């Protein structure tokens, strides 16, 4: 009897494992769509296409990238949130996905960032830096704070209202007790042009977009907003190492599936994409586009989503930040 009972228990324990292997083996059963909730051309679109091409080869199915822009990325995200949770509809999105529910009017966002999506993988991030026009004469964050207290009313930019750059500036204002005003632009290019021209004092910007201007002396990088020093830019000292340990604003792109997607499917996607990120041609292509490859388990993406929500929400509320 004891032997029979032990055998039955052993078989019962094997059932979930067998079901998991079956779900993994049956996936995918048709083409996969990666929704990018923004127009073609940006980092999420590039990541989706580079990874999607390799993923299709590895899984033996077509991977289609579908751009669904509109309403600050919420139209595409809402579509994915409503999709069948079977791993055949995914979303590649920047971290503005986390900010949207905080800065957009009520009713625009019809999904819950954490409850309605299953994190799959954090493929890459970008180093955002704080840069100053050289006429300020500052070289690092402590020097900027001293200058700003003696010269209140500095201006800063990065992109539009409600962007991560906007939040980063308000965070710095609150932490350092300085007076700055945000100047909104319809995109990074005009914001950078006006900063280079001296019409704006400071800019929060991806390092890859300003490295050439820094080298030419047209801008001065005061520090980076990543939580760690990066091998790809060892000369950039994190702001958190300059007396402001909470001054971290991530710029990342994540791959999500609808809530309820089976764990074996999520694990299969995660496993395949980690392998893709390790391919020499993929590393060369993405790192050449100023992407910092991350990868790791789904929990890595879940962690940065929670970190950003916990960091941004009080800043947005206290500063009254709204999107354009």
PDB file of C-alpha atoms in Angstrom:
ATOM      1  CA  UNK A   1       0.000   0.000   0.000  1.00  0.00           C
ATOM      2  CA  UNK A   2       2.760   2.405   0.926  1.00  0.00           C
ATOM      3  CA  UNK A   3       4.548   1.643  -2.332  1.00  0.00           C
ATOM      4  CA  UNK A   4       1.351   2.240  -4.330  1.00  0.00           C
ATOM      5  CA  UNK A   5       0.650   5.491  -2.481  1.00  0.00           C
ATOM      6  CA  UNK A   6       4.154   6.717  -3.116  1.00  0.00           C
ATOM      7  CA  UNK A   7       3.816   5.841  -6.798  1.00  0.00           C
ATOM      8  CA  UNK A   8       0.529   7.728  -7.080  1.00  0.00           C
ATOM      9  CA  UNK A   9       2.023  10.779  -5.404  1.00  0.00           C
ATOM     10  CA  UNK A  10       4.999  10.632  -7.731  1.00  0.00           C
ATOM     11  CA  UNK A  11       2.744  10.477 -10.792  1.00  0.00           C
ATOM     12  CA  UNK A  12       0.638  13.378  -9.521  1.00  0.00           C
ATOM     13  CA  UNK A  13       3.759  15.476  -9.076  1.00  0.00           C
ATOM     14  CA  UNK A  14       4.758  14.754 -12.659  1.00  0.00           C
ATOM     15  CA  UNK A  15       1.488  16.021 -14.152  1.00  0.00           C
ATOM     16  CA  UNK A  16       2.228  19.778 -13.934  1.00  0.00           C
ATOM     17  CA  UNK A  17       5.692  19.175 -15.388  1.00  0.00           C
ATOM     18  CA  UNK A  18       4.241  17.128 -18.241  1.00  0.00           C
ATOM     19  CA  UNK A  19       1.647  19.836 -18.940  1.00  0.00           C
ATOM     20  CA  UNK A  20       4.385  22.463 -18.957  1.00  0.00           C
ATOM     21  CA  UNK A  21       6.456  20.491 -21.453  1.00  0.00           C
ATOM     22  CA  UNK A  22       3.360  20.006 -23.624  1.00  0.00           C
ATOM     23  CA  UNK A  23       2.575  23.734 -23.634  1.00  0.00           C
ATOM     24  CA  UNK A  24       6.193  24.469 -24.513  1.00  0.00           C
ATOM     25  CA  UNK A  25       6.271  21.854 -27.287  1.00  0.00           C
ATOM     26  CA  UNK A  26       3.009  23.060 -28.876  1.00  0.00           C
ATOM     27  CA  UNK A  27       4.116  26.702 -28.988  1.00  0.00           C
ATOM     28  CA  UNK A  28       3.965  28.505 -31.330  1.00  0.00           C
ATOM     29  CA  UNK A  29       1.150  27.099 -33.424  1.00  0.00           C
ATOM     30  CA  UNK A  30       0.760  30.104 -35.742  1.00  0.00           C
ATOM     31  CA  UNK A  31       2.542  33.404 -36.565  1.00  0.00           C
ATOM     32  CA  UNK A  32       3.535  35.660 -33.671  1.00  0.00           C
ATOM     33  CA  UNK A  33       2.780  39.377 -33.682  1.00  0.00           C
ATOM     34  CA  UNK A  34       4.982  41.829 -31.772  1.00  0.00           C
ATOM     35  CA  UNK A  35       3.012  45.029 -31.314  1.00  0.00           C
ATOM     36  CA  UNK A  36       5.036  48.236 -31.069  1.00  0.00           C
ATOM     37  CA  UNK A  37       2.739  50.976 -29.734  1.00  0.00           C
ATOM     38  CA  UNK A  38       4.694  53.725 -31.493  1.00  0.00           C
ATOM     39  CA  UNK A  39       5.547  54.594 -35.118  1.00  0.00           C
ATOM     40  CA  UNK A  40       8.375  52.830 -36.953  1.00  0.00           C
ATOM     41  CA  UNK A  41      11.907  54.067 -36.499  1.00  0.00           C
ATOM     42  CA  UNK A  42      12.394  54.218 -32.743  1.00  0.00           C
ATOM     43  CA  UNK A  43      14.365  51.915 -30.466  1.00  0.00           C
ATOM     44  CA  UNK A  44      11.395  49.643 -29.607  1.00  0.00           C
ATOM     45  CA  UNK A  45      10.656  49.180 -33.308  1.00  0.00           C
ATOM     46  CA  UNK A  46      14.288  48.362 -34.074  1.00  0.00           C
ATOM     47  CA  UNK A  47      14.519  45.906 -31.170  1.00  0.00           C
ATOM     48  CA  UNK A  48      11.273  44.217 -32.198  1.00  0.00           C
ATOM     49  CA  UNK A  49      12.472  43.759 -35.777  1.00  0.00           C
ATOM     50  CA  UNK A  50      15.987  42.563 -34.945  1.00  0.00           C
ATOM     51  CA  UNK A  51      14.795  40.165 -32.256  1.00  0.00           C
ATOM     52  CA  UNK A  52      11.662  39.169 -34.160  1.00  0.00           C
ATOM     53  CA  UNK A  53      13.636  38.125 -37.219  1.00  0.00           C
ATOM     54  CA  UNK A  54      15.866  35.807 -35.189  1.00  0.00           C
ATOM     55  CA  UNK A  55      12.975  34.575 -33.047  1.00  0.00           C
ATOM     56  CA  UNK A  56      11.047  33.503 -36.133  1.00  0.00           C
ATOM     57  CA  UNK A  57      14.016  31.482 -37.323  1.00  0.00           C
ATOM     58  CA  UNK A  58      14.427  29.762 -33.966  1.00  0.00           C
ATOM     59  CA  UNK A  59      10.734  28.994 -33.451  1.00  0.00           C
ATOM     60  CA  UNK A  60       9.958  28.034 -37.049  1.00  0.00           C
ATOM     61  CA  UNK A  61       7.137  30.557 -37.319  1.00  0.00           C
ATOM     62  CA  UNK A  62       6.724  33.978 -38.901  1.00  0.00           C
ATOM     63  CA  UNK A  63       7.124  36.895 -36.501  1.00  0.00           C
ATOM     64  CA  UNK A  64       5.337  40.052 -37.625  1.00  0.00           C
ATOM     65  CA  UNK A  65       6.053  43.503 -36.174  1.00  0.00           C
ATOM     66  CA  UNK A  66       2.894  45.607 -36.081  1.00  0.00           C
ATOM     67  CA  UNK A  67       3.069  49.312 -35.274  1.00  0.00           C
ATOM     68  CA  UNK A  68      -0.036  50.550 -33.427  1.00  0.00           C
ATOM     69  CA  UNK A  69       0.771  54.151 -32.456  1.00  0.00           C
ATOM     70  CA  UNK A  70      -1.519  56.641 -30.761  1.00  0.00           C
ATOM     71  CA  UNK A  71      -2.434  58.159 -27.405  1.00  0.00           C
ATOM     72  CA  UNK A  72       1.131  58.005 -26.050  1.00  0.00           C
ATOM     73  CA  UNK A  73       1.377  54.291 -26.720  1.00  0.00           C
ATOM     74  CA  UNK A  74      -1.818  53.350 -24.904  1.00  0.00           C
ATOM     75  CA  UNK A  75      -3.747  52.217 -27.998  1.00  0.00           C
ATOM     76  CA  UNK A  76      -1.262  49.472 -28.814  1.00  0.00           C
ATOM     77  CA  UNK A  77      -0.880  48.493 -25.159  1.00  0.00           C
ATOM     78  CA  UNK A  78      -4.648  48.198 -24.695  1.00  0.00           C
ATOM     79  CA  UNK A  79      -4.822  45.970 -27.759  1.00  0.00           C
ATOM     80  CA  UNK A  80      -2.225  43.608 -26.316  1.00  0.00           C
ATOM     81  CA  UNK A  81      -3.889  43.614 -22.897  1.00  0.00           C
ATOM     82  CA  UNK A  82      -7.096  42.330 -24.562  1.00  0.00           C
ATOM     83  CA  UNK A  83      -5.337  39.760 -26.761  1.00  0.00           C
ATOM     84  CA  UNK A  84      -5.570  36.018 -26.201  1.00  0.00           C
ATOM     85  CA  UNK A  85      -2.992  35.043 -23.557  1.00  0.00           C
ATOM     86  CA  UNK A  86      -1.329  32.359 -25.640  1.00  0.00           C
ATOM     87  CA  UNK A  87       2.004  33.949 -26.524  1.00  0.00           C
ATOM     88  CA  UNK A  88       1.066  34.782 -30.112  1.00  0.00           C
ATOM     89  CA  UNK A  89       0.571  38.503 -29.386  1.00  0.00           C
ATOM     90  CA  UNK A  90       3.380  40.359 -27.613  1.00  0.00           C
ATOM     91  CA  UNK A  91       4.343  43.991 -27.032  1.00  0.00           C
ATOM     92  CA  UNK A  92       7.731  45.689 -27.294  1.00  0.00           C
ATOM     93  CA  UNK A  93       7.481  49.040 -25.534  1.00  0.00           C
ATOM     94  CA  UNK A  94       9.652  51.726 -23.966  1.00  0.00           C
ATOM     95  CA  UNK A  95       9.304  52.634 -20.305  1.00  0.00           C
ATOM     96  CA  UNK A  96       6.900  55.456 -21.123  1.00  0.00           C
ATOM     97  CA  UNK A  97       4.465  52.537 -20.814  1.00  0.00           C
ATOM     98  CA  UNK A  98       4.863  52.842 -17.033  1.00  0.00           C
ATOM     99  CA  UNK A  99       4.480  56.621 -17.038  1.00  0.00           C
ATOM    100  CA  UNK A 100       1.337  56.794 -19.176  1.00  0.00           C
ATOM    101  CA  UNK A 101      -1.169  55.863 -16.436  1.00  0.00           C
ATOM    102  CA  UNK A 102       0.429  58.466 -14.165  1.00  0.00           C
ATOM    103  CA  UNK A 103       0.454  61.455 -16.529  1.00  0.00           C
ATOM    104  CA  UNK A 104      -2.494  60.936 -18.886  1.00  0.00           C
ATOM    105  CA  UNK A 105      -6.073  61.988 -18.038  1.00  0.00           C
ATOM    106  CA  UNK A 106      -8.311  59.440 -16.369  1.00  0.00           C
ATOM    107  CA  UNK A 107     -10.095  57.222 -18.848  1.00  0.00           C
ATOM    108  CA  UNK A 108      -7.359  57.308 -21.484  1.00  0.00           C
ATOM    109  CA  UNK A 109      -5.483  54.340 -20.026  1.00  0.00           C
ATOM    110  CA  UNK A 110      -7.716  51.259 -19.918  1.00  0.00           C
ATOM    111  CA  UNK A 111      -5.178  48.775 -18.583  1.00  0.00           C
ATOM    112  CA  UNK A 112      -3.150  48.129 -15.454  1.00  0.00           C
ATOM    113  CA  UNK A 113       0.593  48.104 -16.138  1.00  0.00           C
ATOM    114  CA  UNK A 114       1.298  45.339 -13.628  1.00  0.00           C
ATOM    115  CA  UNK A 115      -1.946  43.364 -13.454  1.00  0.00           C
ATOM    116  CA  UNK A 116      -2.722  43.099 -17.182  1.00  0.00           C
ATOM    117  CA  UNK A 117       0.691  42.098 -18.558  1.00  0.00           C
ATOM    118  CA  UNK A 118       3.173  39.289 -18.071  1.00  0.00           C
ATOM    119  CA  UNK A 119       6.810  40.450 -18.263  1.00  0.00           C
ATOM    120  CA  UNK A 120       8.815  38.372 -20.730  1.00  0.00           C
ATOM    121  CA  UNK A 121      12.248  39.966 -20.958  1.00  0.00           C
ATOM    122  CA  UNK A 122      14.131  43.255 -20.666  1.00  0.00           C
ATOM    123  CA  UNK A 123      16.156  43.135 -23.891  1.00  0.00           C
ATOM    124  CA  UNK A 124      17.937  46.460 -23.612  1.00  0.00           C
ATOM    125  CA  UNK A 125      18.253  49.819 -21.963  1.00  0.00           C
ATOM    126  CA  UNK A 126      19.770  53.166 -22.892  1.00  0.00           C
ATOM    127  CA  UNK A 127      22.009  55.375 -20.794  1.00  0.00           C
ATOM    128  CA  UNK A 128      20.310  58.723 -20.188  1.00  0.00           C
ATOM    129  CA  UNK A 129      22.566  61.568 -19.107  1.00  0.00           C
ATOM    130  CA  UNK A 130      22.179  65.097 -17.838  1.00  0.00           C
ATOM    131  CA  UNK A 131      24.104  67.488 -20.067  1.00  0.00           C
ATOM    132  CA  UNK A 132      24.669  71.229 -19.797  1.00  0.00           C
ATOM    133  CA  UNK A 133      25.496  73.981 -22.222  1.00  0.00           C
ATOM    134  CA  UNK A 134      29.191  74.864 -21.714  1.00  0.00           C
ATOM    135  CA  UNK A 135      28.412  78.510 -20.901  1.00  0.00           C
ATOM    136  CA  UNK A 136      27.183  77.397 -17.458  1.00  0.00           C
ATOM    137  CA  UNK A 137      30.741  76.391 -16.641  1.00  0.00           C
ATOM    138  CA  UNK A 138      29.718  73.344 -14.568  1.00  0.00           C
ATOM    139  CA  UNK A 139      31.322  69.899 -14.788  1.00  0.00           C
ATOM    140  CA  UNK A 140      29.278  67.715 -12.436  1.00  0.00           C
ATOM    141  CA  UNK A 141      26.059  67.621 -10.422  1.00  0.00           C
ATOM    142  CA  UNK A 142      27.347  69.315  -7.220  1.00  0.00           C
ATOM    143  CA  UNK A 143      28.647  72.201  -9.332  1.00  0.00           C
ATOM    144  CA  UNK A 144      25.288  72.460 -11.092  1.00  0.00           C
ATOM    145  CA  UNK A 145      23.395  72.568  -7.787  1.00  0.00           C
ATOM    146  CA  UNK A 146      25.655  75.342  -6.510  1.00  0.00           C
ATOM    147  CA  UNK A 147      25.225  77.266  -9.754  1.00  0.00           C
ATOM    148  CA  UNK A 148      21.453  76.765  -9.810  1.00  0.00           C
ATOM    149  CA  UNK A 149      21.059  78.076  -6.260  1.00  0.00           C
ATOM    150  CA  UNK A 150      22.997  81.188  -7.208  1.00  0.00           C
ATOM    151  CA  UNK A 151      21.164  81.552 -10.537  1.00  0.00           C
ATOM    152  CA  UNK A 152      17.540  80.422 -10.061  1.00  0.00           C
ATOM    153  CA  UNK A 153      15.371  79.907 -13.103  1.00  0.00           C
ATOM    154  CA  UNK A 154      17.487  77.542 -15.176  1.00  0.00           C
ATOM    155  CA  UNK A 155      15.713  75.767 -18.019  1.00  0.00           C
ATOM    156  CA  UNK A 156      15.880  72.090 -18.904  1.00  0.00           C
ATOM    157  CA  UNK A 157      14.387  69.887 -21.591  1.00  0.00           C
ATOM    158  CA  UNK A 158      14.539  66.430 -23.129  1.00  0.00           C
ATOM    159  CA  UNK A 159      11.236  65.895 -24.898  1.00  0.00           C
ATOM    160  CA  UNK A 160       7.541  66.475 -24.246  1.00  0.00           C
ATOM    161  CA  UNK A 161       5.549  67.048 -21.069  1.00  0.00           C
ATOM    162  CA  UNK A 162       5.097  63.844 -19.108  1.00  0.00           C
ATOM    163  CA  UNK A 163       8.223  62.207 -20.539  1.00  0.00           C
ATOM    164  CA  UNK A 164      10.859  60.417 -18.437  1.00  0.00           C
ATOM    165  CA  UNK A 165      13.102  63.431 -19.019  1.00  0.00           C
ATOM    166  CA  UNK A 166      10.450  65.746 -17.577  1.00  0.00           C
ATOM    167  CA  UNK A 167      10.123  63.509 -14.525  1.00  0.00           C
ATOM    168  CA  UNK A 168      13.910  63.344 -14.136  1.00  0.00           C
ATOM    169  CA  UNK A 169      14.145  67.135 -13.953  1.00  0.00           C
ATOM    170  CA  UNK A 170      11.357  67.416 -11.400  1.00  0.00           C
ATOM    171  CA  UNK A 171      13.023  64.690  -9.354  1.00  0.00           C
ATOM    172  CA  UNK A 172      16.296  66.636  -9.369  1.00  0.00           C
ATOM    173  CA  UNK A 173      14.517  69.858  -8.436  1.00  0.00           C
ATOM    174  CA  UNK A 174      12.932  68.222  -5.415  1.00  0.00           C
ATOM    175  CA  UNK A 175      16.008  66.336  -4.260  1.00  0.00           C
ATOM    176  CA  UNK A 176      18.451  69.223  -4.688  1.00  0.00           C
ATOM    177  CA  UNK A 177      16.090  72.057  -3.757  1.00  0.00           C
ATOM    178  CA  UNK A 178      16.776  74.051  -6.906  1.00  0.00           C
ATOM    179  CA  UNK A 179      14.596  76.106  -9.237  1.00  0.00           C
ATOM    180  CA  UNK A 180      14.342  74.954 -12.857  1.00  0.00           C
ATOM    181  CA  UNK A 181      11.661  75.191 -15.523  1.00  0.00           C
ATOM    182  CA  UNK A 182      10.862  72.495 -18.061  1.00  0.00           C
ATOM    183  CA  UNK A 183      10.717  73.438 -21.746  1.00  0.00           C
ATOM    184  CA  UNK A 184       8.579  71.031 -23.746  1.00  0.00           C
ATOM    185  CA  UNK A 185       9.300  70.022 -27.336  1.00  0.00           C
ATOM    186  CA  UNK A 186       7.635  67.699 -29.824  1.00  0.00           C
ATOM    187  CA  UNK A 187      10.479  65.241 -29.758  1.00  0.00           C
ATOM    188  CA  UNK A 188      14.149  64.986 -28.893  1.00  0.00           C
ATOM    189  CA  UNK A 189      15.636  66.541 -32.041  1.00  0.00           C
ATOM    190  CA  UNK A 190      14.300  70.091 -31.553  1.00  0.00           C
ATOM    191  CA  UNK A 191      15.055  69.907 -27.823  1.00  0.00           C
ATOM    192  CA  UNK A 192      18.664  68.978 -28.537  1.00  0.00           C
ATOM    193  CA  UNK A 193      19.037  71.651 -31.223  1.00  0.00           C
ATOM    194  CA  UNK A 194      17.879  74.384 -28.860  1.00  0.00           C
ATOM    195  CA  UNK A 195      20.176  73.159 -26.101  1.00  0.00           C
ATOM    196  CA  UNK A 196      23.137  73.135 -28.479  1.00  0.00           C
ATOM    197  CA  UNK A 197      22.149  76.653 -29.509  1.00  0.00           C
ATOM    198  CA  UNK A 198      22.142  77.843 -25.923  1.00  0.00           C
ATOM    199  CA  UNK A 199      18.411  78.557 -25.811  1.00  0.00           C
ATOM    200  CA  UNK A 200      17.981  75.945 -23.064  1.00  0.00           C
ATOM    201  CA  UNK A 201      20.469  75.371 -20.245  1.00  0.00           C
ATOM    202  CA  UNK A 202      20.191  71.642 -19.580  1.00  0.00           C
ATOM    203  CA  UNK A 203      18.978  68.492 -21.274  1.00  0.00           C
ATOM    204  CA  UNK A 204      18.211  64.942 -20.177  1.00  0.00           C
ATOM    205  CA  UNK A 205      19.090  62.861 -23.208  1.00  0.00           C
ATOM    206  CA  UNK A 206      20.262  59.392 -24.309  1.00  0.00           C
ATOM    207  CA  UNK A 207      24.040  59.416 -24.300  1.00  0.00           C
ATOM    208  CA  UNK A 208      24.256  58.032 -27.828  1.00  0.00           C
ATOM    209  CA  UNK A 209      22.488  61.145 -29.126  1.00  0.00           C
ATOM    210  CA  UNK A 210      25.030  63.568 -27.641  1.00  0.00           C
ATOM    211  CA  UNK A 211      28.348  61.698 -27.489  1.00  0.00           C
ATOM    212  CA  UNK A 212      29.628  63.444 -30.625  1.00  0.00           C
ATOM    213  CA  UNK A 213      28.585  66.862 -29.291  1.00  0.00           C
ATOM    214  CA  UNK A 214      30.281  66.171 -25.966  1.00  0.00           C
ATOM    215  CA  UNK A 215      33.470  65.169 -27.763  1.00  0.00           C
ATOM    216  CA  UNK A 216      33.302  68.400 -29.775  1.00  0.00           C
ATOM    217  CA  UNK A 217      32.864  70.472 -26.602  1.00  0.00           C
ATOM    218  CA  UNK A 218      29.358  71.630 -27.514  1.00  0.00           C
ATOM    219  CA  UNK A 219      27.826  70.005 -24.414  1.00  0.00           C
ATOM    220  CA  UNK A 220      29.111  68.916 -21.009  1.00  0.00           C
ATOM    221  CA  UNK A 221      27.859  65.659 -19.502  1.00  0.00           C
ATOM    222  CA  UNK A 222      27.285  66.088 -15.761  1.00  0.00           C
ATOM    223  CA  UNK A 223      26.396  62.464 -15.043  1.00  0.00           C
ATOM    224  CA  UNK A 224      24.288  59.457 -15.912  1.00  0.00           C
ATOM    225  CA  UNK A 225      20.886  58.405 -14.622  1.00  0.00           C
ATOM    226  CA  UNK A 226      21.475  54.667 -14.678  1.00  0.00           C
ATOM    227  CA  UNK A 227      21.873  52.997 -11.304  1.00  0.00           C
ATOM    228  CA  UNK A 228      25.314  51.669 -12.155  1.00  0.00           C
ATOM    229  CA  UNK A 229      28.473  52.623 -13.979  1.00  0.00           C
ATOM    230  CA  UNK A 230      28.429  51.167 -17.458  1.00  0.00           C
ATOM    231  CA  UNK A 231      31.347  49.557 -19.240  1.00  0.00           C
ATOM    232  CA  UNK A 232      30.106  51.107 -22.482  1.00  0.00           C
ATOM    233  CA  UNK A 233      30.533  54.629 -21.047  1.00  0.00           C
ATOM    234  CA  UNK A 234      33.053  54.467 -18.177  1.00  0.00           C
ATOM    235  CA  UNK A 235      33.593  58.223 -18.296  1.00  0.00           C
ATOM    236  CA  UNK A 236      29.999  58.932 -17.250  1.00  0.00           C
ATOM    237  CA  UNK A 237      29.656  59.074 -13.457  1.00  0.00           C
ATOM    238  CA  UNK A 238      26.151  58.142 -12.224  1.00  0.00           C
ATOM    239  CA  UNK A 239      24.294  60.985 -10.519  1.00  0.00           C
ATOM    240  CA  UNK A 240      23.567  58.625  -7.655  1.00  0.00           C
ATOM    241  CA  UNK A 241      27.308  58.592  -6.918  1.00  0.00           C
ATOM    242  CA  UNK A 242      27.409  62.392  -6.761  1.00  0.00           C
ATOM    243  CA  UNK A 243      25.445  62.827  -3.546  1.00  0.00           C
ATOM    244  CA  UNK A 244      21.953  61.938  -4.813  1.00  0.00           C
ATOM    245  CA  UNK A 245      21.556  58.145  -4.360  1.00  0.00           C
ATOM    246  CA  UNK A 246      17.894  58.105  -5.431  1.00  0.00           C
ATOM    247  CA  UNK A 247      18.532  60.003  -8.664  1.00  0.00           C
ATOM    248  CA  UNK A 248      17.863  57.049 -10.978  1.00  0.00           C
ATOM    249  CA  UNK A 249      15.631  57.227 -14.040  1.00  0.00           C
ATOM    250  CA  UNK A 250      15.770  54.183 -16.266  1.00  0.00           C
ATOM    251  CA  UNK A 251      15.333  54.290 -20.029  1.00  0.00           C
ATOM    252  CA  UNK A 252      14.526  50.760 -21.127  1.00  0.00           C
ATOM    253  CA  UNK A 253      12.541  48.714 -23.598  1.00  0.00           C
ATOM    254  CA  UNK A 254      10.621  45.646 -22.445  1.00  0.00           C
ATOM    255  CA  UNK A 255       8.785  42.740 -24.044  1.00  0.00           C
ATOM    256  CA  UNK A 256       5.429  41.865 -22.492  1.00  0.00           C
ATOM    257  CA  UNK A 257       2.692  39.291 -23.062  1.00  0.00           C
ATOM    258  CA  UNK A 258      -0.959  39.500 -21.974  1.00  0.00           C
ATOM    259  CA  UNK A 259      -1.726  38.492 -18.409  1.00  0.00           C
ATOM    260  CA  UNK A 260      -2.433  34.783 -18.109  1.00  0.00           C
ATOM    261  CA  UNK A 261       0.045  33.688 -20.766  1.00  0.00           C
ATOM    262  CA  UNK A 262       1.198  30.215 -19.651  1.00  0.00           C
ATOM    263  CA  UNK A 263       4.480  30.253 -17.737  1.00  0.00           C
ATOM    264  CA  UNK A 264       6.070  27.629 -20.061  1.00  0.00           C
ATOM    265  CA  UNK A 265       5.386  29.910 -23.034  1.00  0.00           C
ATOM    266  CA  UNK A 266       6.851  32.946 -21.260  1.00  0.00           C
ATOM    267  CA  UNK A 267       9.871  30.876 -20.225  1.00  0.00           C
ATOM    268  CA  UNK A 268      10.352  29.618 -23.789  1.00  0.00           C
ATOM    269  CA  UNK A 269      10.278  33.147 -25.184  1.00  0.00           C
ATOM    270  CA  UNK A 270      12.616  34.354 -22.468  1.00  0.00           C
ATOM    271  CA  UNK A 271      15.040  31.526 -23.115  1.00  0.00           C
ATOM    272  CA  UNK A 272      15.073  32.045 -26.888  1.00  0.00           C
ATOM    273  CA  UNK A 273      15.511  35.810 -26.686  1.00  0.00           C
ATOM    274  CA  UNK A 274      18.334  35.537 -24.170  1.00  0.00           C
ATOM    275  CA  UNK A 275      20.072  33.287 -26.695  1.00  0.00           C
ATOM    276  CA  UNK A 276      19.358  35.796 -29.471  1.00  0.00           C
ATOM    277  CA  UNK A 277      20.861  38.666 -27.461  1.00  0.00           C
ATOM    278  CA  UNK A 278      24.076  36.655 -27.134  1.00  0.00           C
ATOM    279  CA  UNK A 279      24.496  36.272 -30.917  1.00  0.00           C
ATOM    280  CA  UNK A 280      27.509  38.274 -32.179  1.00  0.00           C
ATOM    281  CA  UNK A 281      25.640  39.884 -35.084  1.00  0.00           C
ATOM    282  CA  UNK A 282      22.750  40.922 -32.818  1.00  0.00           C
ATOM    283  CA  UNK A 283      25.126  42.362 -30.208  1.00  0.00           C
ATOM    284  CA  UNK A 284      26.961  44.301 -32.903  1.00  0.00           C
ATOM    285  CA  UNK A 285      23.752  45.659 -34.436  1.00  0.00           C
ATOM    286  CA  UNK A 286      22.116  46.713 -31.166  1.00  0.00           C
ATOM    287  CA  UNK A 287      25.191  48.000 -29.370  1.00  0.00           C
ATOM    288  CA  UNK A 288      26.040  49.941 -32.517  1.00  0.00           C
ATOM    289  CA  UNK A 289      22.680  51.668 -32.055  1.00  0.00           C
ATOM    290  CA  UNK A 290      23.625  52.677 -28.468  1.00  0.00           C
ATOM    291  CA  UNK A 291      21.564  49.912 -26.871  1.00  0.00           C
ATOM    292  CA  UNK A 292      22.884  48.308 -23.678  1.00  0.00           C
ATOM    293  CA  UNK A 293      21.878  44.643 -23.746  1.00  0.00           C
ATOM    294  CA  UNK A 294      20.344  43.308 -20.534  1.00  0.00           C
ATOM    295  CA  UNK A 295      18.344  40.071 -20.837  1.00  0.00           C
ATOM    296  CA  UNK A 296      17.896  37.829 -17.814  1.00  0.00           C
ATOM    297  CA  UNK A 297      14.711  36.266 -16.399  1.00  0.00           C
ATOM    298  CA  UNK A 298      11.217  37.818 -16.581  1.00  0.00           C
ATOM    299  CA  UNK A 299      11.671  38.931 -12.966  1.00  0.00           C
ATOM    300  CA  UNK A 300      14.289  41.452 -14.116  1.00  0.00           C
ATOM    301  CA  UNK A 301      11.665  43.285 -16.179  1.00  0.00           C
ATOM    302  CA  UNK A 302       9.067  43.006 -13.415  1.00  0.00           C
ATOM    303  CA  UNK A 303      11.545  44.588 -11.010  1.00  0.00           C
ATOM    304  CA  UNK A 304      12.200  47.673 -13.142  1.00  0.00           C
ATOM    305  CA  UNK A 305       8.467  48.160 -13.744  1.00  0.00           C
ATOM    306  CA  UNK A 306       7.834  48.194  -9.989  1.00  0.00           C
ATOM    307  CA  UNK A 307      10.858  50.403  -9.361  1.00  0.00           C
ATOM    308  CA  UNK A 308       9.680  52.973 -11.891  1.00  0.00           C
ATOM    309  CA  UNK A 309       6.111  53.003 -10.597  1.00  0.00           C
ATOM    310  CA  UNK A 310       7.314  53.472  -7.029  1.00  0.00           C
ATOM    311  CA  UNK A 311       9.748  56.216  -8.098  1.00  0.00           C
ATOM    312  CA  UNK A 312       7.629  58.136 -10.584  1.00  0.00           C
ATOM    313  CA  UNK A 313       4.225  58.182  -8.887  1.00  0.00           C
ATOM    314  CA  UNK A 314       5.112  60.523  -5.980  1.00  0.00           C
ATOM    315  CA  UNK A 315       7.131  62.825  -8.266  1.00  0.00           C
ATOM    316  CA  UNK A 316       4.293  63.093 -10.786  1.00  0.00           C
ATOM    317  CA  UNK A 317       1.734  63.772  -8.048  1.00  0.00           C
ATOM    318  CA  UNK A 318       3.756  66.381  -6.169  1.00  0.00           C
ATOM    319  CA  UNK A 319       4.871  68.218  -9.322  1.00  0.00           C
ATOM    320  CA  UNK A 320       1.489  67.967 -11.047  1.00  0.00           C
ATOM    321  CA  UNK A 321       3.049  66.546 -14.218  1.00  0.00           C
ATOM    322  CA  UNK A 322       0.684  65.886 -17.104  1.00  0.00           C
ATOM    323  CA  UNK A 323       1.339  64.740 -20.665  1.00  0.00           C
ATOM    324  CA  UNK A 324       0.744  66.907 -23.714  1.00  0.00           C
TER     325      UNK A 324
END
